[in-house]
């Protein structure tokens, strides 16, 4: 399967087991360029495993992950390191915990990927990093260490670090769930700005107001399957499945 004309990513038949436990049963999804897809669902439903599979951090047992203009990786066959790397290069992940290197400054954290992995000239990586930090309001924190920043600022650096890789697709795995409530808005604000600029994003979150405002499509997962998908206005106000209704009743 290859992505349709305006699709950036097409995933079909994705399966993953951990031991005897099949956690993804057969996941199909398509993400168009510039689209924001939000994955919601109860804890343990498989949302993180989907994200990690898109980024090559997890190896599915079967299924195809295909980006426009390649790569297309079929996990039913043995997958080479080169294929996995080519998948990894198309997207960048923002984690629940920012995962910054504690003994490196903000700037060093941001340029690490471009310089070490992508072989960008250091001077170019630095000027690009400065511009990105400026954009999220952290220019003056360039030489600070992660522990000198608030959780929200650390997470904004995490986002800048992903942007610095210039990926086609941004993946967010519950980016605000480890933050104090008063810091959540900052990070969601940055994410909303990225969506407005046309970044293509797949976001796992429990922030339904963000999903309502920003998502083009919401996917509800439960028990390793996508139970229901639709525009937020439809899915949140008139879900067609009982499982979706019950989940929304619990968290709304
Ligand atoms: P969610 O993101 O929806 O909370 P996950 O994708 O993290 O769900 O997890 C789905 C299921 O897979 C859970 O039952 C979880 O315990 C299991 N799981 C995830 N990662 C591993 C792992 N590395 N080893 C064993 N089980 C795992």
mmCIF file of C-alpha atoms and ligand atoms in Angstrom:
data_model
loop_
_atom_site.group_PDB
_atom_site.id
_atom_site.type_symbol
_atom_site.label_atom_id
_atom_site.label_comp_id
_atom_site.label_asym_id
_atom_site.label_seq_id
_atom_site.Cartn_x
_atom_site.Cartn_y
_atom_site.Cartn_z
ATOM 1 C CA UNK A 1 0.000 0.000 0.000
ATOM 2 C CA UNK A 2 1.318 3.476 -0.783
ATOM 3 C CA UNK A 3 -0.046 6.755 0.506
ATOM 4 C CA UNK A 4 -2.689 8.442 -1.643
ATOM 5 C CA UNK A 5 -1.811 11.734 -3.348
ATOM 6 C CA UNK A 6 -2.146 14.122 -0.447
ATOM 7 C CA UNK A 7 -1.287 11.529 2.217
ATOM 8 C CA UNK A 8 2.010 11.781 4.043
ATOM 9 C CA UNK A 9 1.672 8.477 5.844
ATOM 10 C CA UNK A 10 -0.329 5.294 5.341
ATOM 11 C CA UNK A 11 -0.335 2.502 7.885
ATOM 12 C CA UNK A 12 -2.076 -0.789 7.284
ATOM 13 C CA UNK A 13 -2.539 -3.987 9.220
ATOM 14 C CA UNK A 14 -0.187 -3.048 12.044
ATOM 15 C CA UNK A 15 0.117 -5.819 14.647
ATOM 16 C CA UNK A 16 2.281 -6.021 17.731
ATOM 17 C CA UNK A 17 2.535 -8.513 20.573
ATOM 18 C CA UNK A 18 4.607 -8.424 23.728
ATOM 19 C CA UNK A 19 4.994 -12.116 24.543
ATOM 20 C CA UNK A 20 1.510 -13.627 24.493
ATOM 21 C CA UNK A 21 -0.148 -10.252 24.776
ATOM 22 C CA UNK A 22 -1.257 -8.870 21.397
ATOM 23 C CA UNK A 23 -1.507 -5.120 22.044
ATOM 24 C CA UNK A 24 -2.171 -3.928 18.473
ATOM 25 C CA UNK A 25 -4.614 -6.076 16.550
ATOM 26 C CA UNK A 26 -4.701 -4.543 13.093
ATOM 27 C CA UNK A 27 -4.284 -0.823 12.929
ATOM 28 C CA UNK A 28 -4.987 1.142 9.738
ATOM 29 C CA UNK A 29 -4.553 4.864 9.514
ATOM 30 C CA UNK A 30 -3.715 7.564 7.040
ATOM 31 C CA UNK A 31 -2.340 11.013 7.798
ATOM 32 C CA UNK A 32 -2.567 13.757 5.201
ATOM 33 C CA UNK A 33 -0.057 16.581 4.906
ATOM 34 C CA UNK A 34 -0.783 19.404 7.322
ATOM 35 C CA UNK A 35 -3.282 17.326 9.249
ATOM 36 C CA UNK A 36 -3.433 16.921 13.039
ATOM 37 C CA UNK A 37 -4.559 13.464 14.140
ATOM 38 C CA UNK A 38 -5.267 12.973 17.842
ATOM 39 C CA UNK A 39 -5.249 9.505 19.418
ATOM 40 C CA UNK A 40 -7.350 9.099 22.546
ATOM 41 C CA UNK A 41 -8.284 6.064 24.591
ATOM 42 C CA UNK A 42 -7.854 4.412 27.963
ATOM 43 C CA UNK A 43 -4.446 3.661 29.408
ATOM 44 C CA UNK A 44 -3.027 0.456 27.940
ATOM 45 C CA UNK A 45 -5.090 0.647 24.737
ATOM 46 C CA UNK A 46 -1.968 0.760 22.539
ATOM 47 C CA UNK A 47 -1.643 4.466 21.672
ATOM 48 C CA UNK A 48 2.048 4.775 22.574
ATOM 49 C CA UNK A 49 2.860 1.539 20.782
ATOM 50 C CA UNK A 50 1.301 2.952 17.598
ATOM 51 C CA UNK A 51 3.431 6.121 17.851
ATOM 52 C CA UNK A 52 6.599 4.186 18.580
ATOM 53 C CA UNK A 53 5.930 1.899 15.621
ATOM 54 C CA UNK A 54 5.623 4.887 13.276
ATOM 55 C CA UNK A 55 8.994 6.157 14.466
ATOM 56 C CA UNK A 56 10.833 2.820 14.261
ATOM 57 C CA UNK A 57 11.300 2.722 18.053
ATOM 58 C CA UNK A 58 9.134 -0.387 18.217
ATOM 59 C CA UNK A 59 9.199 -3.230 15.712
ATOM 60 C CA UNK A 60 5.685 -4.385 14.797
ATOM 61 C CA UNK A 61 5.119 -8.069 13.983
ATOM 62 C CA UNK A 62 3.186 -7.310 10.814
ATOM 63 C CA UNK A 63 1.819 -4.429 8.812
ATOM 64 C CA UNK A 64 3.129 -1.748 6.487
ATOM 65 C CA UNK A 65 4.244 1.766 7.416
ATOM 66 C CA UNK A 66 4.574 3.819 4.233
ATOM 67 C CA UNK A 67 5.610 7.446 3.863
ATOM 68 C CA UNK A 68 5.026 9.430 0.682
ATOM 69 C CA UNK A 69 8.166 9.163 -1.488
ATOM 70 C CA UNK A 70 9.390 6.304 0.727
ATOM 71 C CA UNK A 71 10.261 4.485 2.749
ATOM 72 C CA UNK A 72 7.593 1.797 2.768
ATOM 73 C CA UNK A 73 8.453 -0.767 5.399
ATOM 74 C CA UNK A 74 6.694 -4.140 5.504
ATOM 75 C CA UNK A 75 7.082 -5.590 8.978
ATOM 76 C CA UNK A 76 5.908 -9.057 7.896
ATOM 77 C CA UNK A 77 9.402 -9.373 6.368
ATOM 78 C CA UNK A 78 12.722 -9.028 8.172
ATOM 79 C CA UNK A 79 13.460 -5.309 8.449
ATOM 80 C CA UNK A 80 17.010 -4.033 7.962
ATOM 81 C CA UNK A 81 18.676 -1.357 10.068
ATOM 82 C CA UNK A 82 18.744 0.897 6.990
ATOM 83 C CA UNK A 83 14.957 0.559 6.617
ATOM 84 C CA UNK A 84 14.407 1.299 10.278
ATOM 85 C CA UNK A 85 16.694 4.348 10.082
ATOM 86 C CA UNK A 86 14.911 5.624 6.995
ATOM 87 C CA UNK A 87 11.612 5.394 8.882
ATOM 88 C CA UNK A 88 13.105 7.137 11.898
ATOM 89 C CA UNK A 89 14.317 10.037 9.741
ATOM 90 C CA UNK A 90 10.834 10.983 8.604
ATOM 91 C CA UNK A 91 9.397 11.770 12.029
ATOM 92 C CA UNK A 92 10.470 13.157 15.388
ATOM 93 C CA UNK A 93 8.974 12.302 18.729
ATOM 94 C CA UNK A 94 8.181 14.521 21.707
ATOM 95 C CA UNK A 95 7.991 12.345 24.799
ATOM 96 C CA UNK A 96 5.956 12.574 27.978
ATOM 97 C CA UNK A 97 9.163 13.324 29.857
ATOM 98 C CA UNK A 98 11.304 15.710 27.847
ATOM 99 C CA UNK A 99 14.335 13.336 27.776
ATOM 100 C CA UNK A 100 16.844 16.207 27.626
ATOM 101 C CA UNK A 101 20.490 15.459 28.385
ATOM 102 C CA UNK A 102 20.914 16.818 31.933
ATOM 103 C CA UNK A 103 24.568 17.842 31.613
ATOM 104 C CA UNK A 104 24.178 19.724 28.353
ATOM 105 C CA UNK A 105 22.859 23.219 27.866
ATOM 106 C CA UNK A 106 19.599 23.929 26.094
ATOM 107 C CA UNK A 107 21.458 24.850 22.914
ATOM 108 C CA UNK A 108 23.647 21.736 23.017
ATOM 109 C CA UNK A 109 20.534 19.600 23.492
ATOM 110 C CA UNK A 110 18.870 21.141 20.457
ATOM 111 C CA UNK A 111 21.838 20.884 18.066
ATOM 112 C CA UNK A 112 22.811 17.343 19.079
ATOM 113 C CA UNK A 113 20.560 15.594 16.536
ATOM 114 C CA UNK A 114 21.272 17.870 13.569
ATOM 115 C CA UNK A 115 25.066 17.866 14.169
ATOM 116 C CA UNK A 116 25.660 14.272 15.281
ATOM 117 C CA UNK A 117 23.031 12.426 13.277
ATOM 118 C CA UNK A 118 22.297 14.623 10.283
ATOM 119 C CA UNK A 119 25.840 16.024 9.887
ATOM 120 C CA UNK A 120 24.620 19.624 9.672
ATOM 121 C CA UNK A 121 27.434 22.202 10.066
ATOM 122 C CA UNK A 122 27.621 23.309 13.684
ATOM 123 C CA UNK A 123 27.297 27.032 12.863
ATOM 124 C CA UNK A 124 24.150 26.356 10.799
ATOM 125 C CA UNK A 125 22.680 24.139 13.514
ATOM 126 C CA UNK A 126 23.328 26.837 16.131
ATOM 127 C CA UNK A 127 21.647 29.621 14.163
ATOM 128 C CA UNK A 128 18.682 27.413 13.402
ATOM 129 C CA UNK A 129 18.409 26.378 17.060
ATOM 130 C CA UNK A 130 18.525 30.019 18.169
ATOM 131 C CA UNK A 131 15.709 30.902 15.789
ATOM 132 C CA UNK A 132 13.567 28.007 17.056
ATOM 133 C CA UNK A 133 14.229 28.878 20.711
ATOM 134 C CA UNK A 134 13.246 32.458 19.981
ATOM 135 C CA UNK A 135 10.003 31.224 18.502
ATOM 136 C CA UNK A 136 8.963 29.381 21.658
ATOM 137 C CA UNK A 137 10.050 32.276 23.889
ATOM 138 C CA UNK A 138 13.210 30.628 25.222
ATOM 139 C CA UNK A 139 15.977 32.597 23.475
ATOM 140 C CA UNK A 140 17.403 33.772 26.786
ATOM 141 C CA UNK A 141 17.605 30.180 28.093
ATOM 142 C CA UNK A 142 20.082 29.161 25.379
ATOM 143 C CA UNK A 143 22.912 28.491 27.853
ATOM 144 C CA UNK A 144 20.820 27.220 30.771
ATOM 145 C CA UNK A 145 20.828 23.591 31.897
ATOM 146 C CA UNK A 146 17.581 21.591 31.906
ATOM 147 C CA UNK A 147 17.304 21.590 35.721
ATOM 148 C CA UNK A 148 17.262 25.403 35.656
ATOM 149 C CA UNK A 149 14.041 25.403 33.616
ATOM 150 C CA UNK A 150 10.434 24.803 34.613
ATOM 151 C CA UNK A 151 8.750 21.617 33.401
ATOM 152 C CA UNK A 152 6.880 23.593 30.749
ATOM 153 C CA UNK A 153 10.082 25.230 29.519
ATOM 154 C CA UNK A 154 11.839 21.846 29.421
ATOM 155 C CA UNK A 155 9.017 20.438 27.347
ATOM 156 C CA UNK A 156 9.170 23.418 24.965
ATOM 157 C CA UNK A 157 12.888 22.640 24.501
ATOM 158 C CA UNK A 158 11.841 19.035 23.814
ATOM 159 C CA UNK A 159 9.573 20.335 21.051
ATOM 160 C CA UNK A 160 12.337 22.551 19.631
ATOM 161 C CA UNK A 161 14.673 19.567 19.632
ATOM 162 C CA UNK A 162 12.153 17.651 17.515
ATOM 163 C CA UNK A 163 11.632 20.621 15.155
ATOM 164 C CA UNK A 164 15.386 21.032 14.675
ATOM 165 C CA UNK A 165 15.436 17.663 12.929
ATOM 166 C CA UNK A 166 13.072 19.091 10.269
ATOM 167 C CA UNK A 167 10.905 15.976 10.213
ATOM 168 C CA UNK A 168 7.901 15.562 7.933
ATOM 169 C CA UNK A 169 5.841 14.318 10.858
ATOM 170 C CA UNK A 170 5.789 15.309 14.529
ATOM 171 C CA UNK A 171 4.733 12.661 17.048
ATOM 172 C CA UNK A 172 3.640 13.731 20.531
ATOM 173 C CA UNK A 173 3.258 11.145 23.288
ATOM 174 C CA UNK A 174 1.215 12.710 26.100
ATOM 175 C CA UNK A 175 3.447 15.795 26.058
ATOM 176 C CA UNK A 176 1.639 17.558 28.912
ATOM 177 C CA UNK A 177 0.711 14.716 31.232
ATOM 178 C CA UNK A 178 3.813 15.073 33.444
ATOM 179 C CA UNK A 179 3.354 18.841 33.862
ATOM 180 C CA UNK A 180 1.827 20.839 36.677
ATOM 181 C CA UNK A 181 -1.599 22.060 35.549
ATOM 182 C CA UNK A 182 -0.538 25.704 35.286
ATOM 183 C CA UNK A 183 2.229 24.801 32.801
ATOM 184 C CA UNK A 184 0.070 22.736 30.460
ATOM 185 C CA UNK A 185 -1.335 25.738 28.589
ATOM 186 C CA UNK A 186 2.121 26.968 27.484
ATOM 187 C CA UNK A 187 2.975 23.685 25.837
ATOM 188 C CA UNK A 188 -0.446 23.257 24.235
ATOM 189 C CA UNK A 189 -0.124 26.835 22.953
ATOM 190 C CA UNK A 190 3.150 25.987 21.203
ATOM 191 C CA UNK A 191 1.560 22.850 19.709
ATOM 192 C CA UNK A 192 -1.437 24.822 18.482
ATOM 193 C CA UNK A 193 0.949 27.313 16.845
ATOM 194 C CA UNK A 194 2.704 24.460 15.034
ATOM 195 C CA UNK A 195 -0.621 23.113 13.807
ATOM 196 C CA UNK A 196 -1.562 26.580 12.534
ATOM 197 C CA UNK A 197 1.744 26.734 10.659
ATOM 198 C CA UNK A 198 0.837 23.532 8.855
ATOM 199 C CA UNK A 199 2.965 20.926 10.620
ATOM 200 C CA UNK A 200 1.662 17.382 10.283
ATOM 201 C CA UNK A 201 1.164 15.927 13.729
ATOM 202 C CA UNK A 202 -0.011 12.750 15.447
ATOM 203 C CA UNK A 203 -0.754 13.493 19.091
ATOM 204 C CA UNK A 204 -1.570 11.146 21.965
ATOM 205 C CA UNK A 205 -3.260 13.228 24.631
ATOM 206 C CA UNK A 206 -5.974 13.338 27.259
ATOM 207 C CA UNK A 207 -6.437 17.070 26.649
ATOM 208 C CA UNK A 208 -9.788 16.906 24.935
ATOM 209 C CA UNK A 209 -10.179 20.658 24.641
ATOM 210 C CA UNK A 210 -6.937 20.699 22.622
ATOM 211 C CA UNK A 211 -8.279 17.858 20.468
ATOM 212 C CA UNK A 212 -11.554 19.712 19.970
ATOM 213 C CA UNK A 213 -9.807 22.904 18.856
ATOM 214 C CA UNK A 214 -6.879 21.565 16.874
ATOM 215 C CA UNK A 215 -7.539 18.030 15.587
ATOM 216 C CA UNK A 216 -8.687 17.376 12.068
ATOM 217 C CA UNK A 217 -9.414 13.793 13.024
ATOM 218 C CA UNK A 218 -9.723 12.012 16.357
ATOM 219 C CA UNK A 219 -9.121 8.274 16.678
ATOM 220 C CA UNK A 220 -10.503 6.459 19.707
ATOM 221 C CA UNK A 221 -8.492 3.343 20.582
ATOM 222 C CA UNK A 222 -9.485 0.618 22.997
ATOM 223 C CA UNK A 223 -7.984 -2.846 23.453
ATOM 224 C CA UNK A 224 -5.532 -2.500 20.573
ATOM 225 C CA UNK A 225 -8.030 -1.504 17.899
ATOM 226 C CA UNK A 226 -9.264 1.808 16.540
ATOM 227 C CA UNK A 227 -12.878 1.636 17.641
ATOM 228 C CA UNK A 228 -14.023 4.863 16.065
ATOM 229 C CA UNK A 229 -12.652 7.804 14.120
ATOM 230 C CA UNK A 230 -14.080 11.108 13.058
ATOM 231 C CA UNK A 231 -13.945 14.879 13.170
ATOM 232 C CA UNK A 232 -13.831 16.101 16.794
ATOM 233 C CA UNK A 233 -17.226 17.791 16.554
ATOM 234 C CA UNK A 234 -18.799 14.504 15.562
ATOM 235 C CA UNK A 235 -16.832 12.112 17.770
ATOM 236 C CA UNK A 236 -17.117 14.159 20.955
ATOM 237 C CA UNK A 237 -20.769 15.094 20.624
ATOM 238 C CA UNK A 238 -22.262 12.108 18.825
ATOM 239 C CA UNK A 239 -20.024 9.045 19.180
ATOM 240 C CA UNK A 240 -21.461 6.035 17.432
ATOM 241 C CA UNK A 241 -19.894 3.335 19.617
ATOM 242 C CA UNK A 242 -20.842 2.503 23.172
ATOM 243 C CA UNK A 243 -17.169 2.105 24.158
ATOM 244 C CA UNK A 244 -16.393 5.642 22.937
ATOM 245 C CA UNK A 245 -19.392 7.021 24.800
ATOM 246 C CA UNK A 246 -18.359 5.322 28.039
ATOM 247 C CA UNK A 247 -14.780 6.573 27.757
ATOM 248 C CA UNK A 248 -15.893 10.138 27.075
ATOM 249 C CA UNK A 249 -18.395 10.026 29.934
ATOM 250 C CA UNK A 250 -15.586 9.028 32.271
ATOM 251 C CA UNK A 251 -13.178 11.798 31.331
ATOM 252 C CA UNK A 252 -15.417 14.713 30.329
HETATM 253 P P1 LIG B 1 -1.284 3.412 25.945
HETATM 254 O O1 LIG B 1 -0.298 4.326 25.295
HETATM 255 O O2 LIG B 1 -2.628 3.455 25.295
HETATM 256 O O3 LIG B 1 -1.368 3.592 27.429
HETATM 257 P P2 LIG B 1 0.681 1.352 25.390
HETATM 258 O O4 LIG B 1 0.894 1.350 23.933
HETATM 259 O O5 LIG B 1 1.678 2.056 26.251
HETATM 260 O O6 LIG B 1 -0.788 1.920 25.714
HETATM 261 O O7 LIG B 1 0.563 -0.127 25.931
HETATM 262 C C1 LIG B 1 -0.309 -1.086 25.365
HETATM 263 C C2 LIG B 1 -0.105 -2.417 26.070
HETATM 264 O O8 LIG B 1 1.191 -2.903 25.759
HETATM 265 C C3 LIG B 1 -0.181 -2.347 27.576
HETATM 266 O O9 LIG B 1 -0.833 -3.510 28.031
HETATM 267 C C4 LIG B 1 1.265 -2.344 27.999
HETATM 268 O O10 LIG B 1 1.414 -2.914 29.279
HETATM 269 C C5 LIG B 1 1.904 -3.208 26.934
HETATM 270 N N1 LIG B 1 3.309 -2.851 26.696
HETATM 271 C C6 LIG B 1 3.773 -1.691 26.173
HETATM 272 N N2 LIG B 1 5.113 -1.711 26.061
HETATM 273 C C7 LIG B 1 5.523 -2.920 26.508
HETATM 274 C C8 LIG B 1 6.792 -3.566 26.642
HETATM 275 N N3 LIG B 1 7.927 -2.958 26.260
HETATM 276 N N4 LIG B 1 6.817 -4.817 27.136
HETATM 277 C C9 LIG B 1 5.673 -5.450 27.504
HETATM 278 N N5 LIG B 1 4.445 -4.915 27.405
HETATM 279 C C10 LIG B 1 4.363 -3.664 26.911
#
